[in-house]
Amino acid sequence: MSDWELTRTYGSSSGEVRWERLGDPAAEPVVLLHGTPFSSYVWRGAARALSRSHQVYVWDMPGYGASAKFDGQEVSLAAQGRVFTELLDHWGLAEPSVVAHDFGGAVALRAHLLHGAAYRRLALVDPVALAPWGSPFFRLVGEHHGVFEQLPPHLHRALVREYIGSASSPGLDPAVLDRLVAPWLGEDGQPAFYRQIAQADQGHTDEIQSRYGSIEPPVTICWGEDDAWIPVAKAHELASLVPGAELLLIPGAGHLVQEDAPDGLDAALARFLG
């Protein structure tokens, strides 16, 4: 776990992005997008597995993980979609395969449907894509983010641990949970956690939901059967809206499928990506 580090940087329109590339540079490219409130760390196992046959790109979105966090930073879905489009151009990737989890699903969909990003294949893992979204807790924090930002650090840490922990069905290894919580602590991390929730706006998926029927690249949708954050009914709804989409439900997995059922997810991605 301690050896997961993003060593490369890109100066995006929303601040410095940390990223990394694994695998043979001559192999087919695949880009992995994380969700909220996570980072590329959740893709560490899948990235290494896929790098045996692909050129794999991972990145921490602005405001997340090891990337820049600062007051006034724009970290909305709209901003992340623009940054992802910038990155694809920076990397020189004309038509990569894309694997996107949670909030990253909306980022990938916006980049494709609004900014013309072309994909060879698209895998969506428990994505934020359909209205309504946002748990009661998420909405409460969004409405009162200024108050939550002022929590004493120990109470903030406890809140974030409980929140992230609830994304797993069987429960996260304590060391993994520590690693996922760490970017949200301290003078920069605590306000950044509430900033990204405050800027979450369902309007950013409402804007593209009617366009899902125009998606042309092959799509697979992977979903944890025990997802307590986004109910599995949304998986069936999304699959019905995307032409030819394949739906794979993963037993024993919650929202963080990468942690709950890594072998099943890695096998599904390897098969889909060829």
PDB file of C-alpha atoms in Angstrom:
ATOM      1  CA  MET A   1       0.000   0.000   0.000  1.00  0.00           C
ATOM      2  CA  SER A   2       2.791   2.421   0.833  1.00  0.00           C
ATOM      3  CA  ASP A   3       4.310   2.157  -2.632  1.00  0.00           C
ATOM      4  CA  TRP A   4       1.315   3.695  -4.460  1.00  0.00           C
ATOM      5  CA  GLU A   5       2.613   7.050  -5.633  1.00  0.00           C
ATOM      6  CA  LEU A   6       1.798   9.309  -8.575  1.00  0.00           C
ATOM      7  CA  THR A   7       5.081  10.838  -9.721  1.00  0.00           C
ATOM      8  CA  ARG A   8       4.001  12.918 -12.727  1.00  0.00           C
ATOM      9  CA  THR A   9       2.224  16.271 -12.775  1.00  0.00           C
ATOM     10  CA  TYR A  10       0.045  18.286 -15.139  1.00  0.00           C
ATOM     11  CA  GLY A  11      -1.003  21.909 -14.688  1.00  0.00           C
ATOM     12  CA  SER A  12      -4.740  21.755 -15.336  1.00  0.00           C
ATOM     13  CA  SER A  13      -7.324  24.531 -15.430  1.00  0.00           C
ATOM     14  CA  SER A  14      -8.335  23.500 -11.874  1.00  0.00           C
ATOM     15  CA  GLY A  15      -4.871  23.117 -10.404  1.00  0.00           C
ATOM     16  CA  GLU A  16      -2.010  20.630 -10.474  1.00  0.00           C
ATOM     17  CA  VAL A  17      -2.971  17.056 -11.240  1.00  0.00           C
ATOM     18  CA  ARG A  18      -0.848  14.113 -10.112  1.00  0.00           C
ATOM     19  CA  TRP A  19      -0.834  11.151 -12.464  1.00  0.00           C
ATOM     20  CA  GLU A  20       1.074   7.990 -13.401  1.00  0.00           C
ATOM     21  CA  ARG A  21       1.446   5.566 -16.299  1.00  0.00           C
ATOM     22  CA  LEU A  22       1.987   1.820 -15.914  1.00  0.00           C
ATOM     23  CA  GLY A  23       2.707  -0.905 -18.444  1.00  0.00           C
ATOM     24  CA  ASP A  24       4.119  -1.040 -21.964  1.00  0.00           C
ATOM     25  CA  PRO A  25       3.860   2.376 -23.694  1.00  0.00           C
ATOM     26  CA  ALA A  26       3.215   0.535 -26.957  1.00  0.00           C
ATOM     27  CA  ALA A  27       0.193  -1.358 -25.582  1.00  0.00           C
ATOM     28  CA  GLU A  28      -3.458  -0.349 -25.911  1.00  0.00           C
ATOM     29  CA  PRO A  29      -4.193   2.547 -23.508  1.00  0.00           C
ATOM     30  CA  VAL A  30      -6.773   2.433 -20.731  1.00  0.00           C
ATOM     31  CA  VAL A  31      -7.542   5.288 -18.334  1.00  0.00           C
ATOM     32  CA  LEU A  32      -8.932   4.715 -14.821  1.00  0.00           C
ATOM     33  CA  LEU A  33     -11.102   7.369 -13.145  1.00  0.00           C
ATOM     34  CA  HIS A  34     -11.821   7.339  -9.416  1.00  0.00           C
ATOM     35  CA  GLY A  35     -14.910   8.666  -7.649  1.00  0.00           C
ATOM     36  CA  THR A  36     -15.645  10.719  -4.567  1.00  0.00           C
ATOM     37  CA  PRO A  37     -14.405  10.862  -1.848  1.00  0.00           C
ATOM     38  CA  PHE A  38     -11.679   8.551  -3.113  1.00  0.00           C
ATOM     39  CA  SER A  39      -8.520   8.756  -5.237  1.00  0.00           C
ATOM     40  CA  SER A  40      -6.548   6.666  -7.723  1.00  0.00           C
ATOM     41  CA  TYR A  41      -5.510   4.515  -4.741  1.00  0.00           C
ATOM     42  CA  VAL A  42      -8.724   2.485  -5.115  1.00  0.00           C
ATOM     43  CA  TRP A  43      -7.482   1.413  -8.571  1.00  0.00           C
ATOM     44  CA  ARG A  44      -4.032   0.239  -7.434  1.00  0.00           C
ATOM     45  CA  GLY A  45      -4.819  -3.474  -7.825  1.00  0.00           C
ATOM     46  CA  ALA A  46      -6.713  -3.168 -11.099  1.00  0.00           C
ATOM     47  CA  ALA A  47      -4.077  -0.836 -12.537  1.00  0.00           C
ATOM     48  CA  ARG A  48      -1.286  -3.299 -11.849  1.00  0.00           C
ATOM     49  CA  ALA A  49      -3.301  -6.227 -13.179  1.00  0.00           C
ATOM     50  CA  LEU A  50      -4.279  -4.395 -16.382  1.00  0.00           C
ATOM     51  CA  SER A  51      -0.731  -3.119 -16.900  1.00  0.00           C
ATOM     52  CA  ARG A  52       0.343  -6.640 -17.862  1.00  0.00           C
ATOM     53  CA  SER A  53      -1.529  -6.231 -21.138  1.00  0.00           C
ATOM     54  CA  HIS A  54      -2.308  -2.505 -21.393  1.00  0.00           C
ATOM     55  CA  GLN A  55      -0.771   0.915 -21.010  1.00  0.00           C
ATOM     56  CA  VAL A  56      -2.605   2.168 -17.922  1.00  0.00           C
ATOM     57  CA  TYR A  57      -3.117   5.808 -16.929  1.00  0.00           C
ATOM     58  CA  VAL A  58      -4.226   6.758 -13.400  1.00  0.00           C
ATOM     59  CA  TRP A  59      -4.768  10.219 -11.944  1.00  0.00           C
ATOM     60  CA  ASP A  60      -6.061  12.043  -8.909  1.00  0.00           C
ATOM     61  CA  MET A  61      -8.667  14.622  -9.864  1.00  0.00           C
ATOM     62  CA  PRO A  62      -8.045  18.229  -8.764  1.00  0.00           C
ATOM     63  CA  GLY A  63      -9.084  18.511  -5.140  1.00  0.00           C
ATOM     64  CA  TYR A  64      -8.568  14.784  -4.484  1.00  0.00           C
ATOM     65  CA  GLY A  65      -5.776  12.482  -3.347  1.00  0.00           C
ATOM     66  CA  ALA A  66      -2.322  13.902  -4.035  1.00  0.00           C
ATOM     67  CA  SER A  67      -3.510  16.577  -6.477  1.00  0.00           C
ATOM     68  CA  ALA A  68      -3.812  20.268  -5.623  1.00  0.00           C
ATOM     69  CA  LYS A  69      -6.305  21.452  -3.018  1.00  0.00           C
ATOM     70  CA  PHE A  70      -6.828  25.158  -2.395  1.00  0.00           C
ATOM     71  CA  ASP A  71      -9.429  27.723  -1.391  1.00  0.00           C
ATOM     72  CA  GLY A  72     -11.669  28.789  -4.259  1.00  0.00           C
ATOM     73  CA  GLN A  73     -10.791  25.738  -6.358  1.00  0.00           C
ATOM     74  CA  GLU A  74     -13.403  24.552  -8.850  1.00  0.00           C
ATOM     75  CA  VAL A  75     -13.823  20.793  -8.420  1.00  0.00           C
ATOM     76  CA  SER A  76     -17.349  20.287  -9.770  1.00  0.00           C
ATOM     77  CA  LEU A  77     -18.326  17.593 -12.254  1.00  0.00           C
ATOM     78  CA  ALA A  78     -18.216  20.245 -14.963  1.00  0.00           C
ATOM     79  CA  ALA A  79     -14.645  21.191 -14.040  1.00  0.00           C
ATOM     80  CA  GLN A  80     -13.483  17.577 -13.814  1.00  0.00           C
ATOM     81  CA  GLY A  81     -14.957  16.788 -17.241  1.00  0.00           C
ATOM     82  CA  ARG A  82     -12.968  19.654 -18.738  1.00  0.00           C
ATOM     83  CA  VAL A  83      -9.785  18.591 -16.931  1.00  0.00           C
ATOM     84  CA  PHE A  84     -10.145  14.999 -18.145  1.00  0.00           C
ATOM     85  CA  THR A  85     -10.493  16.243 -21.718  1.00  0.00           C
ATOM     86  CA  GLU A  86      -7.350  18.340 -21.217  1.00  0.00           C
ATOM     87  CA  LEU A  87      -5.479  15.322 -19.884  1.00  0.00           C
ATOM     88  CA  LEU A  88      -6.422  13.098 -22.823  1.00  0.00           C
ATOM     89  CA  ASP A  89      -4.972  15.746 -25.115  1.00  0.00           C
ATOM     90  CA  HIS A  90      -1.873  16.107 -22.923  1.00  0.00           C
ATOM     91  CA  TRP A  91      -1.333  12.349 -23.000  1.00  0.00           C
ATOM     92  CA  GLY A  92      -1.951  12.184 -26.752  1.00  0.00           C
ATOM     93  CA  LEU A  93      -4.709   9.598 -26.361  1.00  0.00           C
ATOM     94  CA  ALA A  94      -7.129   9.795 -29.294  1.00  0.00           C
ATOM     95  CA  GLU A  95      -9.356   6.833 -28.392  1.00  0.00           C
ATOM     96  CA  PRO A  96      -8.442   5.062 -25.154  1.00  0.00           C
ATOM     97  CA  SER A  97     -10.554   2.604 -23.243  1.00  0.00           C
ATOM     98  CA  VAL A  98     -11.927   4.181 -20.077  1.00  0.00           C
ATOM     99  CA  VAL A  99     -12.893   2.622 -16.739  1.00  0.00           C
ATOM    100  CA  ALA A 100     -14.727   4.969 -14.372  1.00  0.00           C
ATOM    101  CA  HIS A 101     -16.091   4.557 -10.846  1.00  0.00           C
ATOM    102  CA  ASP A 102     -18.754   6.581  -9.012  1.00  0.00           C
ATOM    103  CA  PHE A 103     -18.357  10.348  -9.683  1.00  0.00           C
ATOM    104  CA  GLY A 104     -15.700   9.408 -12.254  1.00  0.00           C
ATOM    105  CA  GLY A 105     -18.467   7.821 -14.320  1.00  0.00           C
ATOM    106  CA  ALA A 106     -20.167  11.197 -14.681  1.00  0.00           C
ATOM    107  CA  VAL A 107     -16.810  12.805 -15.499  1.00  0.00           C
ATOM    108  CA  ALA A 108     -16.155  10.285 -18.281  1.00  0.00           C
ATOM    109  CA  LEU A 109     -19.697  10.623 -19.623  1.00  0.00           C
ATOM    110  CA  ARG A 110     -19.518  14.430 -19.667  1.00  0.00           C
ATOM    111  CA  ALA A 111     -16.145  14.393 -21.426  1.00  0.00           C
ATOM    112  CA  HIS A 112     -17.560  12.046 -24.066  1.00  0.00           C
ATOM    113  CA  LEU A 113     -20.991  13.618 -24.584  1.00  0.00           C
ATOM    114  CA  LEU A 114     -20.158  17.297 -24.129  1.00  0.00           C
ATOM    115  CA  HIS A 115     -16.483  17.652 -25.016  1.00  0.00           C
ATOM    116  CA  GLY A 116     -16.127  15.089 -27.799  1.00  0.00           C
ATOM    117  CA  ALA A 117     -13.709  12.708 -26.039  1.00  0.00           C
ATOM    118  CA  ALA A 118     -13.658   9.456 -28.034  1.00  0.00           C
ATOM    119  CA  TYR A 119     -13.407   6.076 -26.297  1.00  0.00           C
ATOM    120  CA  ARG A 120     -12.630   2.630 -27.632  1.00  0.00           C
ATOM    121  CA  ARG A 121     -14.603   1.061 -24.790  1.00  0.00           C
ATOM    122  CA  LEU A 122     -16.245   2.396 -21.636  1.00  0.00           C
ATOM    123  CA  ALA A 123     -16.642   0.492 -18.367  1.00  0.00           C
ATOM    124  CA  LEU A 124     -18.784   2.153 -15.702  1.00  0.00           C
ATOM    125  CA  VAL A 125     -18.443   0.849 -12.136  1.00  0.00           C
ATOM    126  CA  ASP A 126     -21.264   1.895  -9.768  1.00  0.00           C
ATOM    127  CA  PRO A 127     -21.362   5.293 -11.507  1.00  0.00           C
ATOM    128  CA  VAL A 128     -23.058   8.513 -10.517  1.00  0.00           C
ATOM    129  CA  ALA A 129     -25.145   8.936 -13.657  1.00  0.00           C
ATOM    130  CA  LEU A 130     -28.874   9.065 -12.913  1.00  0.00           C
ATOM    131  CA  ALA A 131     -31.173  11.317 -10.928  1.00  0.00           C
ATOM    132  CA  PRO A 132     -31.833  11.422  -8.103  1.00  0.00           C
ATOM    133  CA  TRP A 133     -28.469  11.074  -6.403  1.00  0.00           C
ATOM    134  CA  GLY A 134     -26.914  12.136  -3.127  1.00  0.00           C
ATOM    135  CA  SER A 135     -27.667  10.512   0.240  1.00  0.00           C
ATOM    136  CA  PRO A 136     -29.415  12.509   3.001  1.00  0.00           C
ATOM    137  CA  PHE A 137     -26.003  12.894   4.674  1.00  0.00           C
ATOM    138  CA  PHE A 138     -24.416  14.121   1.437  1.00  0.00           C
ATOM    139  CA  ARG A 139     -27.174  16.698   0.924  1.00  0.00           C
ATOM    140  CA  LEU A 140     -27.006  17.837   4.557  1.00  0.00           C
ATOM    141  CA  VAL A 141     -23.272  18.458   4.325  1.00  0.00           C
ATOM    142  CA  GLY A 142     -23.683  20.234   0.996  1.00  0.00           C
ATOM    143  CA  GLU A 143     -26.258  22.605   2.447  1.00  0.00           C
ATOM    144  CA  HIS A 144     -24.174  23.371   5.559  1.00  0.00           C
ATOM    145  CA  HIS A 145     -20.611  22.861   4.339  1.00  0.00           C
ATOM    146  CA  GLY A 146     -19.412  26.051   6.030  1.00  0.00           C
ATOM    147  CA  VAL A 147     -20.475  24.689   9.410  1.00  0.00           C
ATOM    148  CA  PHE A 148     -18.945  21.248   8.842  1.00  0.00           C
ATOM    149  CA  GLU A 149     -15.627  22.804   7.771  1.00  0.00           C
ATOM    150  CA  GLN A 150     -15.313  24.163  11.321  1.00  0.00           C
ATOM    151  CA  LEU A 151     -15.547  20.762  13.036  1.00  0.00           C
ATOM    152  CA  PRO A 152     -12.651  20.013  15.378  1.00  0.00           C
ATOM    153  CA  PRO A 153     -10.120  17.842  13.506  1.00  0.00           C
ATOM    154  CA  HIS A 154     -10.796  14.713  15.589  1.00  0.00           C
ATOM    155  CA  LEU A 155     -14.553  14.909  14.926  1.00  0.00           C
ATOM    156  CA  HIS A 156     -13.957  15.567  11.233  1.00  0.00           C
ATOM    157  CA  ARG A 157     -11.656  12.551  11.032  1.00  0.00           C
ATOM    158  CA  ALA A 158     -14.262  10.331  12.715  1.00  0.00           C
ATOM    159  CA  LEU A 159     -16.974  11.563  10.337  1.00  0.00           C
ATOM    160  CA  VAL A 160     -14.882  10.925   7.235  1.00  0.00           C
ATOM    161  CA  ARG A 161     -13.859   7.456   8.450  1.00  0.00           C
ATOM    162  CA  GLU A 162     -17.465   6.455   9.033  1.00  0.00           C
ATOM    163  CA  TYR A 163     -18.569   7.884   5.711  1.00  0.00           C
ATOM    164  CA  ILE A 164     -15.875   6.201   3.625  1.00  0.00           C
ATOM    165  CA  GLY A 165     -16.232   2.966   5.563  1.00  0.00           C
ATOM    166  CA  SER A 166     -19.910   2.777   4.646  1.00  0.00           C
ATOM    167  CA  ALA A 167     -18.969   2.416   0.965  1.00  0.00           C
ATOM    168  CA  SER A 168     -17.844  -1.166   1.623  1.00  0.00           C
ATOM    169  CA  SER A 169     -20.228  -4.038   2.242  1.00  0.00           C
ATOM    170  CA  PRO A 170     -17.922  -6.457   4.145  1.00  0.00           C
ATOM    171  CA  GLY A 171     -15.886  -3.613   5.657  1.00  0.00           C
ATOM    172  CA  LEU A 172     -12.526  -2.104   4.751  1.00  0.00           C
ATOM    173  CA  ASP A 173      -9.149  -3.204   6.032  1.00  0.00           C
ATOM    174  CA  PRO A 174      -8.167  -0.571   8.646  1.00  0.00           C
ATOM    175  CA  ALA A 175      -4.942   0.262   6.785  1.00  0.00           C
ATOM    176  CA  VAL A 176      -6.844   0.792   3.536  1.00  0.00           C
ATOM    177  CA  LEU A 177      -9.387   2.971   5.318  1.00  0.00           C
ATOM    178  CA  ASP A 178      -6.550   5.038   6.820  1.00  0.00           C
ATOM    179  CA  ARG A 179      -5.085   5.560   3.350  1.00  0.00           C
ATOM    180  CA  LEU A 180      -8.429   6.673   1.906  1.00  0.00           C
ATOM    181  CA  VAL A 181      -9.094   9.068   4.781  1.00  0.00           C
ATOM    182  CA  ALA A 182      -5.609  10.647   4.905  1.00  0.00           C
ATOM    183  CA  PRO A 183      -6.000  13.099   1.955  1.00  0.00           C
ATOM    184  CA  TRP A 184      -8.986  14.697   3.717  1.00  0.00           C
ATOM    185  CA  LEU A 185      -7.139  15.576   6.921  1.00  0.00           C
ATOM    186  CA  GLY A 186      -5.168  18.655   7.881  1.00  0.00           C
ATOM    187  CA  GLU A 187      -5.400  22.327   6.913  1.00  0.00           C
ATOM    188  CA  ASP A 188      -5.804  21.608   3.195  1.00  0.00           C
ATOM    189  CA  GLY A 189      -7.650  18.295   3.322  1.00  0.00           C
ATOM    190  CA  GLN A 190     -10.477  19.165   5.716  1.00  0.00           C
ATOM    191  CA  PRO A 191     -11.870  22.134   3.751  1.00  0.00           C
ATOM    192  CA  ALA A 192     -11.281  20.239   0.492  1.00  0.00           C
ATOM    193  CA  PHE A 193     -13.548  17.419   1.683  1.00  0.00           C
ATOM    194  CA  TYR A 194     -16.479  19.785   2.214  1.00  0.00           C
ATOM    195  CA  ARG A 195     -15.654  21.841  -0.873  1.00  0.00           C
ATOM    196  CA  GLN A 196     -16.158  18.897  -3.216  1.00  0.00           C
ATOM    197  CA  ILE A 197     -19.503  18.059  -1.598  1.00  0.00           C
ATOM    198  CA  ALA A 198     -20.633  21.700  -1.730  1.00  0.00           C
ATOM    199  CA  GLN A 199     -19.971  21.769  -5.489  1.00  0.00           C
ATOM    200  CA  ALA A 200     -21.775  18.501  -6.225  1.00  0.00           C
ATOM    201  CA  ASP A 201     -24.780  19.378  -8.390  1.00  0.00           C
ATOM    202  CA  GLN A 202     -27.226  16.887  -9.877  1.00  0.00           C
ATOM    203  CA  GLY A 203     -27.704  19.345 -12.717  1.00  0.00           C
ATOM    204  CA  HIS A 204     -24.387  18.127 -14.134  1.00  0.00           C
ATOM    205  CA  THR A 205     -25.857  14.670 -14.759  1.00  0.00           C
ATOM    206  CA  ASP A 206     -29.326  15.980 -15.644  1.00  0.00           C
ATOM    207  CA  GLU A 207     -27.580  17.816 -18.476  1.00  0.00           C
ATOM    208  CA  ILE A 208     -26.385  14.593 -20.103  1.00  0.00           C
ATOM    209  CA  GLN A 209     -28.859  11.916 -18.991  1.00  0.00           C
ATOM    210  CA  SER A 210     -31.054  12.348 -22.070  1.00  0.00           C
ATOM    211  CA  ARG A 211     -28.000  11.707 -24.285  1.00  0.00           C
ATOM    212  CA  TYR A 212     -27.117   8.237 -23.007  1.00  0.00           C
ATOM    213  CA  GLY A 213     -28.938   6.701 -25.967  1.00  0.00           C
ATOM    214  CA  SER A 214     -26.370   8.257 -28.308  1.00  0.00           C
ATOM    215  CA  ILE A 215     -23.350   6.503 -26.755  1.00  0.00           C
ATOM    216  CA  GLU A 216     -21.708   4.417 -29.472  1.00  0.00           C
ATOM    217  CA  PRO A 217     -18.629   2.649 -28.012  1.00  0.00           C
ATOM    218  CA  PRO A 218     -19.205  -0.695 -26.277  1.00  0.00           C
ATOM    219  CA  VAL A 219     -20.260  -0.191 -22.654  1.00  0.00           C
ATOM    220  CA  THR A 220     -20.191  -2.543 -19.693  1.00  0.00           C
ATOM    221  CA  ILE A 221     -21.760  -1.622 -16.366  1.00  0.00           C
ATOM    222  CA  CYS A 222     -20.386  -3.334 -13.251  1.00  0.00           C
ATOM    223  CA  TRP A 223     -22.303  -2.924  -9.996  1.00  0.00           C
ATOM    224  CA  GLY A 224     -21.921  -4.219  -6.471  1.00  0.00           C
ATOM    225  CA  GLU A 225     -25.118  -6.062  -5.540  1.00  0.00           C
ATOM    226  CA  ASP A 226     -24.879  -4.718  -1.985  1.00  0.00           C
ATOM    227  CA  ASP A 227     -24.199  -1.081  -2.908  1.00  0.00           C
ATOM    228  CA  ALA A 228     -25.700   0.995  -0.087  1.00  0.00           C
ATOM    229  CA  TRP A 229     -24.758   4.316  -1.724  1.00  0.00           C
ATOM    230  CA  ILE A 230     -26.394   3.873  -5.140  1.00  0.00           C
ATOM    231  CA  PRO A 231     -29.063   1.141  -5.207  1.00  0.00           C
ATOM    232  CA  VAL A 232     -28.699  -1.676  -7.707  1.00  0.00           C
ATOM    233  CA  ALA A 233     -31.991  -0.617  -9.320  1.00  0.00           C
ATOM    234  CA  LYS A 234     -30.002   2.239 -10.873  1.00  0.00           C
ATOM    235  CA  ALA A 235     -27.771  -0.323 -12.589  1.00  0.00           C
ATOM    236  CA  HIS A 236     -30.738  -1.794 -14.429  1.00  0.00           C
ATOM    237  CA  GLU A 237     -32.075   1.672 -15.279  1.00  0.00           C
ATOM    238  CA  LEU A 238     -28.748   2.821 -16.697  1.00  0.00           C
ATOM    239  CA  ALA A 239     -28.279  -0.379 -18.717  1.00  0.00           C
ATOM    240  CA  SER A 240     -31.688   0.176 -20.299  1.00  0.00           C
ATOM    241  CA  LEU A 241     -30.686   3.671 -21.450  1.00  0.00           C
ATOM    242  CA  VAL A 242     -27.328   2.837 -23.068  1.00  0.00           C
ATOM    243  CA  PRO A 243     -27.639   0.934 -26.364  1.00  0.00           C
ATOM    244  CA  GLY A 244     -26.179  -2.563 -26.140  1.00  0.00           C
ATOM    245  CA  ALA A 245     -24.826  -2.071 -22.627  1.00  0.00           C
ATOM    246  CA  GLU A 246     -23.773  -5.196 -20.767  1.00  0.00           C
ATOM    247  CA  LEU A 247     -24.689  -5.363 -17.065  1.00  0.00           C
ATOM    248  CA  LEU A 248     -22.670  -7.373 -14.563  1.00  0.00           C
ATOM    249  CA  LEU A 249     -23.785  -7.538 -10.943  1.00  0.00           C
ATOM    250  CA  ILE A 250     -21.027  -8.474  -8.512  1.00  0.00           C
ATOM    251  CA  PRO A 251     -22.177 -10.419  -5.420  1.00  0.00           C
ATOM    252  CA  GLY A 252     -20.800  -9.592  -2.001  1.00  0.00           C
ATOM    253  CA  ALA A 253     -19.677  -6.127  -3.090  1.00  0.00           C
ATOM    254  CA  GLY A 254     -20.836  -2.734  -1.950  1.00  0.00           C
ATOM    255  CA  HIS A 255     -20.107   0.597  -3.610  1.00  0.00           C
ATOM    256  CA  LEU A 256     -16.327   0.112  -3.392  1.00  0.00           C
ATOM    257  CA  VAL A 257     -16.242  -2.943  -5.636  1.00  0.00           C
ATOM    258  CA  GLN A 258     -12.478  -2.528  -6.087  1.00  0.00           C
ATOM    259  CA  GLU A 259     -11.973  -3.307  -2.399  1.00  0.00           C
ATOM    260  CA  ASP A 260     -14.881  -5.708  -1.800  1.00  0.00           C
ATOM    261  CA  ALA A 261     -14.508  -8.013  -4.829  1.00  0.00           C
ATOM    262  CA  PRO A 262     -11.247  -7.160  -6.625  1.00  0.00           C
ATOM    263  CA  ASP A 263     -10.845 -10.541  -8.318  1.00  0.00           C
ATOM    264  CA  GLY A 264     -14.324 -10.457  -9.814  1.00  0.00           C
ATOM    265  CA  LEU A 265     -13.974  -6.883 -11.005  1.00  0.00           C
ATOM    266  CA  ASP A 266     -10.470  -7.400 -12.433  1.00  0.00           C
ATOM    267  CA  ALA A 267     -11.642 -10.467 -14.364  1.00  0.00           C
ATOM    268  CA  ALA A 268     -14.643  -8.586 -15.753  1.00  0.00           C
ATOM    269  CA  LEU A 269     -12.494  -5.644 -16.857  1.00  0.00           C
ATOM    270  CA  ALA A 270      -9.828  -7.876 -18.402  1.00  0.00           C
ATOM    271  CA  ARG A 271     -12.479  -9.701 -20.417  1.00  0.00           C
ATOM    272  CA  PHE A 272     -14.230  -6.510 -21.526  1.00  0.00           C
ATOM    273  CA  LEU A 273     -11.023  -4.696 -22.474  1.00  0.00           C
ATOM    274  CA  GLY A 274      -9.679  -7.693 -24.331  1.00  0.00           C
TER     275      GLY A 274
END
